[in-house]
Coordinates of C-alpha atoms and ligand atoms in Angstrom, one line a residue:
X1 CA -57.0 41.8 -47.8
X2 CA -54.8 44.4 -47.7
X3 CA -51.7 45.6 -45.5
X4 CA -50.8 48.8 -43.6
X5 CA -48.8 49.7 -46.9
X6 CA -51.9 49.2 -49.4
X7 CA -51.0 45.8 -50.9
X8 CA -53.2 43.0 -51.8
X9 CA -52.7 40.1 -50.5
X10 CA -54.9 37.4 -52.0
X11 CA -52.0 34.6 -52.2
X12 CA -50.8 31.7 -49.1
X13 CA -48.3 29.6 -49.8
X14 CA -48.7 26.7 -46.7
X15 CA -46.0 24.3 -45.6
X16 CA -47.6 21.2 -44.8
X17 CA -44.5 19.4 -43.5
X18 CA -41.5 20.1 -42.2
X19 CA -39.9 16.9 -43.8
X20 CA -38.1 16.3 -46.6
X21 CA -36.3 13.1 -48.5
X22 CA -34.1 15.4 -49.9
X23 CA -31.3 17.4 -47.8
X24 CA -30.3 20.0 -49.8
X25 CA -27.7 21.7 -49.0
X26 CA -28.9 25.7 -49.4
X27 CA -32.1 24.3 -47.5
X28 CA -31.2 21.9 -45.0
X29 CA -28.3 20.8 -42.7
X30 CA -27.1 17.3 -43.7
X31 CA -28.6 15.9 -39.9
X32 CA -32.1 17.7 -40.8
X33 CA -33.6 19.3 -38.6
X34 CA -35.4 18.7 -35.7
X35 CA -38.8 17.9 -36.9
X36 CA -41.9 19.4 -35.3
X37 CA -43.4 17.1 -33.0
X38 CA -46.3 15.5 -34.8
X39 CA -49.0 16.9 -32.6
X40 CA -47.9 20.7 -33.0
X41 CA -48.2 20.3 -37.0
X42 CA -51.1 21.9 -38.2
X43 CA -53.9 18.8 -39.2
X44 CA -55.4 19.4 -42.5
X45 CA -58.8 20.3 -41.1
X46 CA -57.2 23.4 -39.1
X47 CA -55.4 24.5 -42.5
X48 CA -58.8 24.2 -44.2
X49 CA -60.1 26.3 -41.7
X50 CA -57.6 29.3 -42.2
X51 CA -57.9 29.2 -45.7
X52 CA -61.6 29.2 -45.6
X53 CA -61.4 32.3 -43.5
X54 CA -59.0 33.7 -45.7
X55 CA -60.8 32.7 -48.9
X56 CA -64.1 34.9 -47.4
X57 CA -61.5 37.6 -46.8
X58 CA -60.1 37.7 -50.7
X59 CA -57.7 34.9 -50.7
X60 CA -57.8 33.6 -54.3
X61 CA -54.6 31.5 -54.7
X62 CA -52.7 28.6 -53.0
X63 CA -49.5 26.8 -52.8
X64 CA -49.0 23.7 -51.2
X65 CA -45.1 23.3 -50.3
X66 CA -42.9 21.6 -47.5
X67 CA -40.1 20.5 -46.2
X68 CA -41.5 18.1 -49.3
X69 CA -45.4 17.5 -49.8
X70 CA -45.6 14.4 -51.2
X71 CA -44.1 12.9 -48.0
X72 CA -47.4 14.1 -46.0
X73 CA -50.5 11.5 -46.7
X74 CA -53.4 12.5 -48.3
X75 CA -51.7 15.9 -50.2
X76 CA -53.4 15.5 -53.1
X77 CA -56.6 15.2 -50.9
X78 CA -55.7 18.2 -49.3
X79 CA -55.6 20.4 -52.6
X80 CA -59.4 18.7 -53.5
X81 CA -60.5 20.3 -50.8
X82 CA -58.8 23.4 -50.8
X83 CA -60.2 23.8 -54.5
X84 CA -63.6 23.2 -53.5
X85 CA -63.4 26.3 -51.2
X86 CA -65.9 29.6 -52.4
X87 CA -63.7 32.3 -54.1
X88 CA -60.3 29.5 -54.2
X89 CA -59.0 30.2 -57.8
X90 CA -55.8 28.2 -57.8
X91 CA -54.4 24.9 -55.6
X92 CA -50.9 24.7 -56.9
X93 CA -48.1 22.7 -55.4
X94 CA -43.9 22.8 -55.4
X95 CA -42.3 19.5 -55.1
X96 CA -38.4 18.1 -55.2
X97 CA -40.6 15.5 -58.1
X98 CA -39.1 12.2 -56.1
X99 CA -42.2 11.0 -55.8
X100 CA -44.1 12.6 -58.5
X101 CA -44.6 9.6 -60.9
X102 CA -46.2 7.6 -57.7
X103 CA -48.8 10.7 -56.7
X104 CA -48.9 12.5 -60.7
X105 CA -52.4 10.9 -61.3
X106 CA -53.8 11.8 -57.7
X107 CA -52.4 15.1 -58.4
X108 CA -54.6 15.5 -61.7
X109 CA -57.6 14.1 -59.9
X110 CA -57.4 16.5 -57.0
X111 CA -57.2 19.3 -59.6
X112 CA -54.3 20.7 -59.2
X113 CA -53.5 23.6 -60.8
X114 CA -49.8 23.7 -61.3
X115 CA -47.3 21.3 -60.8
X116 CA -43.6 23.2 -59.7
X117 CA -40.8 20.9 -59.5
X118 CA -37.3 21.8 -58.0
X119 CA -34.4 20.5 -60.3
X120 CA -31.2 22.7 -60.4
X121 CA -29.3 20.3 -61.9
X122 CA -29.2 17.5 -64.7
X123 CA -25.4 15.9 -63.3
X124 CA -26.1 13.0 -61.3
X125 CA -23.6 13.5 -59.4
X126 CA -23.6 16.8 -58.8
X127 CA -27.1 16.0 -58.1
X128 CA -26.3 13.7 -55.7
X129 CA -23.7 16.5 -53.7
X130 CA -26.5 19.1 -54.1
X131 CA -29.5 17.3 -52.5
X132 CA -27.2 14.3 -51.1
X133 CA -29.4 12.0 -52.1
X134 CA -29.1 9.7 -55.2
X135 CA -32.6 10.5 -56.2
X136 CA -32.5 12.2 -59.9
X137 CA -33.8 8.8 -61.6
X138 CA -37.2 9.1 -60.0
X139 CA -37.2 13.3 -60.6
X140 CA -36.4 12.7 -64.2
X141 CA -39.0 9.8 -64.6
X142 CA -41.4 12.2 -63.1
X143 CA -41.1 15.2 -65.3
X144 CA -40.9 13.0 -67.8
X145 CA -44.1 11.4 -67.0
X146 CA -45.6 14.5 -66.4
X147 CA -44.8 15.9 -69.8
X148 CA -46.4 12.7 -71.6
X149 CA -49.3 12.9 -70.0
X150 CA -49.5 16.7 -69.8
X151 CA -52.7 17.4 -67.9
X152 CA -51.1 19.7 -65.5
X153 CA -49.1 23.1 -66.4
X154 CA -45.7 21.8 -65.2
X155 CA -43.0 24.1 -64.0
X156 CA -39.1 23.9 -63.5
X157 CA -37.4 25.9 -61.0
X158 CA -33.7 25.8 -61.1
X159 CA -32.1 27.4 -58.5
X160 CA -28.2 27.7 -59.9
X161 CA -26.0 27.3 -56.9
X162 CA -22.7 26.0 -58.4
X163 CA -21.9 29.5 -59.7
X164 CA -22.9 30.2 -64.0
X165 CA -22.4 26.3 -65.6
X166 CA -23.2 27.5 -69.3
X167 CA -24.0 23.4 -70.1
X168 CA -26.2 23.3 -67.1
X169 CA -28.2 26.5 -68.1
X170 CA -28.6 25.1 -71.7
X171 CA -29.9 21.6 -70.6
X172 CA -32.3 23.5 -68.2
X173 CA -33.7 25.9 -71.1
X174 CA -34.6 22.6 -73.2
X175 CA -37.6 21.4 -70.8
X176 CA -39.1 24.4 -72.5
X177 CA -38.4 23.2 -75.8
X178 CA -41.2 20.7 -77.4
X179 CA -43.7 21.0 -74.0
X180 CA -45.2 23.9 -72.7
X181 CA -42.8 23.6 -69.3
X182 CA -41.6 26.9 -67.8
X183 CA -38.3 26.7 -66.7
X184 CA -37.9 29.5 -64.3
X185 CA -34.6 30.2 -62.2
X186 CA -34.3 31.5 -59.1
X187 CA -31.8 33.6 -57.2
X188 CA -30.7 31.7 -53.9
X189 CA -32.0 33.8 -51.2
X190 CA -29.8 34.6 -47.7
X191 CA -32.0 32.3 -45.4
X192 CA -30.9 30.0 -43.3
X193 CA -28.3 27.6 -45.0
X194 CA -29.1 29.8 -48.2
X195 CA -26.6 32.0 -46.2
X196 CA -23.3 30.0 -47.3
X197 CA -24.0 30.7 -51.0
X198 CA -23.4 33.2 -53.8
X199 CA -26.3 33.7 -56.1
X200 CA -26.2 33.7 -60.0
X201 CA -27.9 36.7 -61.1
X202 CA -30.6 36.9 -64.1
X203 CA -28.9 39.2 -65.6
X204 CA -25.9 36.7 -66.3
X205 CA -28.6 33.8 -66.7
X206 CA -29.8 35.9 -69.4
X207 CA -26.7 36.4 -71.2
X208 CA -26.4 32.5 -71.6
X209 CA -29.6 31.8 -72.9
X210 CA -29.4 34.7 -75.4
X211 CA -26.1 33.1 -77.0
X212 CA -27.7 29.8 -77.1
X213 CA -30.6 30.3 -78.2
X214 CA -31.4 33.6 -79.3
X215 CA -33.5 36.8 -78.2
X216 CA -35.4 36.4 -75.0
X217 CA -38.6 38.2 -75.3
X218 CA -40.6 39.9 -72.7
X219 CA -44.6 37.9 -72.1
X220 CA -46.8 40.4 -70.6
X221 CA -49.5 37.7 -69.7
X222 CA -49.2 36.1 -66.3
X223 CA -48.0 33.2 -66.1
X224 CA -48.0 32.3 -62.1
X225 CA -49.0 33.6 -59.0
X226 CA -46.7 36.1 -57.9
X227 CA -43.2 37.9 -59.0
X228 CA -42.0 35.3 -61.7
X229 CA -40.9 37.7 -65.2
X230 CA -41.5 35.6 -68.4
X231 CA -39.7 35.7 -71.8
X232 CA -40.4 33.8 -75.0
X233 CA -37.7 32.2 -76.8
X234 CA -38.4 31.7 -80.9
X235 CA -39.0 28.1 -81.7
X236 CA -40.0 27.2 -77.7
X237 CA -43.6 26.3 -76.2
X238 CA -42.9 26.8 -72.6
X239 CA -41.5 30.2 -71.0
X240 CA -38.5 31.0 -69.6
X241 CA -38.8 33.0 -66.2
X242 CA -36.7 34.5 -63.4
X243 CA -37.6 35.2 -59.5
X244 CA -34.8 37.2 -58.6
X245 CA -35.8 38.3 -55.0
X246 CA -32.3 39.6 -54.1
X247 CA -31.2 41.4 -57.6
X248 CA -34.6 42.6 -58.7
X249 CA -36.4 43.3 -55.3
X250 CA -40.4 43.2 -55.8
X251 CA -41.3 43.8 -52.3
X252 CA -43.6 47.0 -53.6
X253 CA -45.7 44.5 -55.0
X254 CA -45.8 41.7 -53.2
X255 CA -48.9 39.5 -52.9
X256 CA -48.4 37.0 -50.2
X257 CA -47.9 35.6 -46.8
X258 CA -46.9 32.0 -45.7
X259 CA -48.0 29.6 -43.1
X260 CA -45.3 27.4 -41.6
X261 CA -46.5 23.5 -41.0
X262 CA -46.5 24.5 -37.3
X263 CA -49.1 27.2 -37.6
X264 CA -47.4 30.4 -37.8
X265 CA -48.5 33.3 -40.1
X266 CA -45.7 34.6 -41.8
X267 CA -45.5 37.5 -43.5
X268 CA -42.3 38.1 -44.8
X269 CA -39.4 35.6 -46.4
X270 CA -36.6 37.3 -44.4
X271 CA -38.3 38.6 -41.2
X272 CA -39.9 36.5 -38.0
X273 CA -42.6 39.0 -38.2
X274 CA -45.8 36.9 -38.2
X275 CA -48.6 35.4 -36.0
X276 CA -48.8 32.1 -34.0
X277 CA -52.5 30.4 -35.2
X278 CA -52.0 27.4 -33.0
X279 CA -53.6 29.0 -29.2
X280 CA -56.7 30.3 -31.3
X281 CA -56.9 27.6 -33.7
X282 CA -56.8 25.1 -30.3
X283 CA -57.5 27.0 -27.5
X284 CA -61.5 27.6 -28.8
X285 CA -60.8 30.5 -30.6
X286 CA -64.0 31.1 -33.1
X287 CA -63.7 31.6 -36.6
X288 CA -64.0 36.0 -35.8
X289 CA -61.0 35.0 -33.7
X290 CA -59.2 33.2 -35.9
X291 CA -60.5 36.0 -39.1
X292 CA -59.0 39.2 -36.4
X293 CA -55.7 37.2 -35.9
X294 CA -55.1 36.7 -39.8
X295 CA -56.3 40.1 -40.5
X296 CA -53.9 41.6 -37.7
X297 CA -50.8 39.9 -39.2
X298 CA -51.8 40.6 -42.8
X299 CA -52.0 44.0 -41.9
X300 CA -48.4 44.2 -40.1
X301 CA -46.7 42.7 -43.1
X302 CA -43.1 44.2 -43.3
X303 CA -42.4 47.0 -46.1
X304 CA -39.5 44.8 -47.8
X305 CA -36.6 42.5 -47.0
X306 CA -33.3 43.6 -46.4
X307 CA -31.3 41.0 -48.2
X308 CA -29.1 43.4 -49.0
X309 CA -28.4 44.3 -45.8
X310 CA -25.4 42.3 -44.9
X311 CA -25.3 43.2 -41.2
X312 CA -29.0 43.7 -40.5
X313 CA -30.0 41.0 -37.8
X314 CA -33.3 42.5 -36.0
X315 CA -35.9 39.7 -35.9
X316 CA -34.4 37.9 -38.6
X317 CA -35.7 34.9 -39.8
X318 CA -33.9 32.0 -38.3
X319 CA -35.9 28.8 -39.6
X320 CA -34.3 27.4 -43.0
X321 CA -36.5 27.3 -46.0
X322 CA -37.6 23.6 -45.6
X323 CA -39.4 24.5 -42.2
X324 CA -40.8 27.7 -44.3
X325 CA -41.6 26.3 -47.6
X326 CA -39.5 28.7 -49.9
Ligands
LIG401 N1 -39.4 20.3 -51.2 C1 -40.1 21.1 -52.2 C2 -39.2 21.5 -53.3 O1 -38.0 21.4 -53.2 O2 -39.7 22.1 -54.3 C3 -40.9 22.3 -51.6 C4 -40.2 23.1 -50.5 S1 -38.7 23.9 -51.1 C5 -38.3 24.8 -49.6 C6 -39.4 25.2 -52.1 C7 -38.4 25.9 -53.0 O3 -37.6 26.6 -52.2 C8 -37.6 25.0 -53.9 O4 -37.7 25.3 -55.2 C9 -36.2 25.3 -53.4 O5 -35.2 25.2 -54.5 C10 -36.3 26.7 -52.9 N2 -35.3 27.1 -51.9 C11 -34.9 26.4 -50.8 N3 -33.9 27.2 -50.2 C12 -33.7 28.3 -50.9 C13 -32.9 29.4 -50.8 N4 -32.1 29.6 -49.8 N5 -33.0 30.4 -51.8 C14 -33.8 30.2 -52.8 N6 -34.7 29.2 -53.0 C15 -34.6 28.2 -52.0
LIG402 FE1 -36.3 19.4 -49.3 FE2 -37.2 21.2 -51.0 FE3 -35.5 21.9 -49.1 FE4 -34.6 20.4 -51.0 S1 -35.4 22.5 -51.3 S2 -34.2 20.1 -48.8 S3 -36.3 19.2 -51.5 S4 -37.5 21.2 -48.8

């Protein structure tokens, strides 16, 4: 599939909730938000449908993301299914890890590709203030687990919101060590309650982890679906990479559009620009209905964000990331 400005877009990342048992704070509003009424989220035979569409069309790779998946029944389910699809490559999923060690094993037998979990901190407490929830026990245990076991390619994505915590960045940089864990660490994007924070760039990221631990060198080889950049570190099994949407802007090539738990196409992070699935998905649309819509969207997909932008406010995205799925 490819858009008005010649990209190829062969990658969905869907929301399958807009829940989450973790409020944290560049996400979500300490009250939540108002959840989605039940009935208007998308049931997992209508998002089998769009990516079956999509799959014929030159989808390749999934993510599976929230609000938090693992609240949702049947997610690993879910991925099966998606995997089984003609021309599906890759069923990976993003979770905050709380209830990883309950779901690893379904996860493994649903054949999951990749497991991401969100940890941008190792303090307890400042654990607790950042997701405010007491919940970095069952995180820990899960990683943990999931290292052990080591059936899944596990990732770590630290997003560093309490400014450039040299101790933090260290600890982080040791997943890497013994396993083959990426730790990857991700600039916190303008979006929503993202708004209130200053990001850490990679470039000062960088200069940490090359004081600690020596040269980081460039890995041409992909290592994930979209704009991650890899570097080895000497004497480490798992890669160390940076998403750095706001510093190093990769809009030229970017590879993917979104669907919300509610049914909307979205096609870029920062914009509202997208395409409500719901009336054709409900209202009898066929599936040459459902294929125009997608392809109409796909097609209108934004040039690039404008996160740098201070004042820029046309059709700006106003959903926070748990309701888009990061
Ligand atoms: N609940 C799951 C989790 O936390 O991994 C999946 C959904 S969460 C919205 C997906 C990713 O978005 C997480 O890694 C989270 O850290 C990231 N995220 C949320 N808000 C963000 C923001 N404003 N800027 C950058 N990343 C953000
Ligand atoms: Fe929940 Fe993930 Fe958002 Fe944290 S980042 S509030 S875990 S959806």
């Amino acid at each position: 599939m490819t858009d008005n400005f010649g990209r190829n877009i062969d990658y969905i990342r869907i929301s399958i909730t807009d829940r989450c048992n973790l409020r944290c704070v560049y996400c979500m509003p300490e009250e939540g938000v108002e959840s989605v009424a039940h009935n208007d989220i998308l049931k997992f035979d209508e998002i089998l449908r769009i990516c079956r569409v999509l799959a014929k069309n030159g989808l390749k790779k999934v993510k599976i993301t929230g609000g938090e998946p693992l609240v949702r029944r049947g997610a690993a389910n879910l991925i099966k299914q998606i995997k089984d699809i003609d021309g599906i490559e890759s069923v990976t999923i993003t979770t905050n890890g709380v209830l990883l060690t309950e779901q690893y094993h379904n996860l493994v037998g649903a054949g999951a590709d990749s497991i991401t979990v969100s940890l941008d901190t190792l303090d307890r407490e400042k654990y607790a203030q950042l997701t405010r929830r007491d919940e970095i026990g069952r995180v820990l245990k899960g990683i943990a687990l999931a290292q052990k076991e080591n059936k899944v390619r596990l990732k770590i994505n630290v997003v560093p919101v309490y400014g450039l915590d040299e101790k933090e960045i260290v600890s982080m940089v040791n997943f890497a060590k013994d396993t083959d864990t990426d730790v990857r660490f991700i600039e916190v994007m303008p979006i929503g309650s993202g708004t209130d924070f200053e990001t850490v760039t990679e470039d000062d990221i960088k200069k940490v982890i090359e004081k600690h631990f020596g040269k980081l060198t460039f890995y041409s080889e992909k290592r994930g679906n979209g704009p991650s950049v890899h570097y080895s570190l000497e004497g480490f099994k798992g890669k160390i990479g940076f998403i750095s949407a706001v510093s190093h802007k990769f809009c030229d090539s970017c590879n993917r559009v979104r669907l919300t738990a509610d049914g909307h196409l979205k096609t870029c992070l920062q914009f509202e620009a997208g395409t409500d699935l719901k009336p054709c998905l409900r209202g009898g649309g066929t599936d040459a209905d459902l294929e125009a819509e997608l392809l109409k969207g796909i097609a209108n997909k934004p040039k690039s964000h404008r996160f740098d932008e201070k004042d820029y406010f046309e059709n700006r995205e106003i959903r926070n990331m748990s309701q888009i799925g990061g």
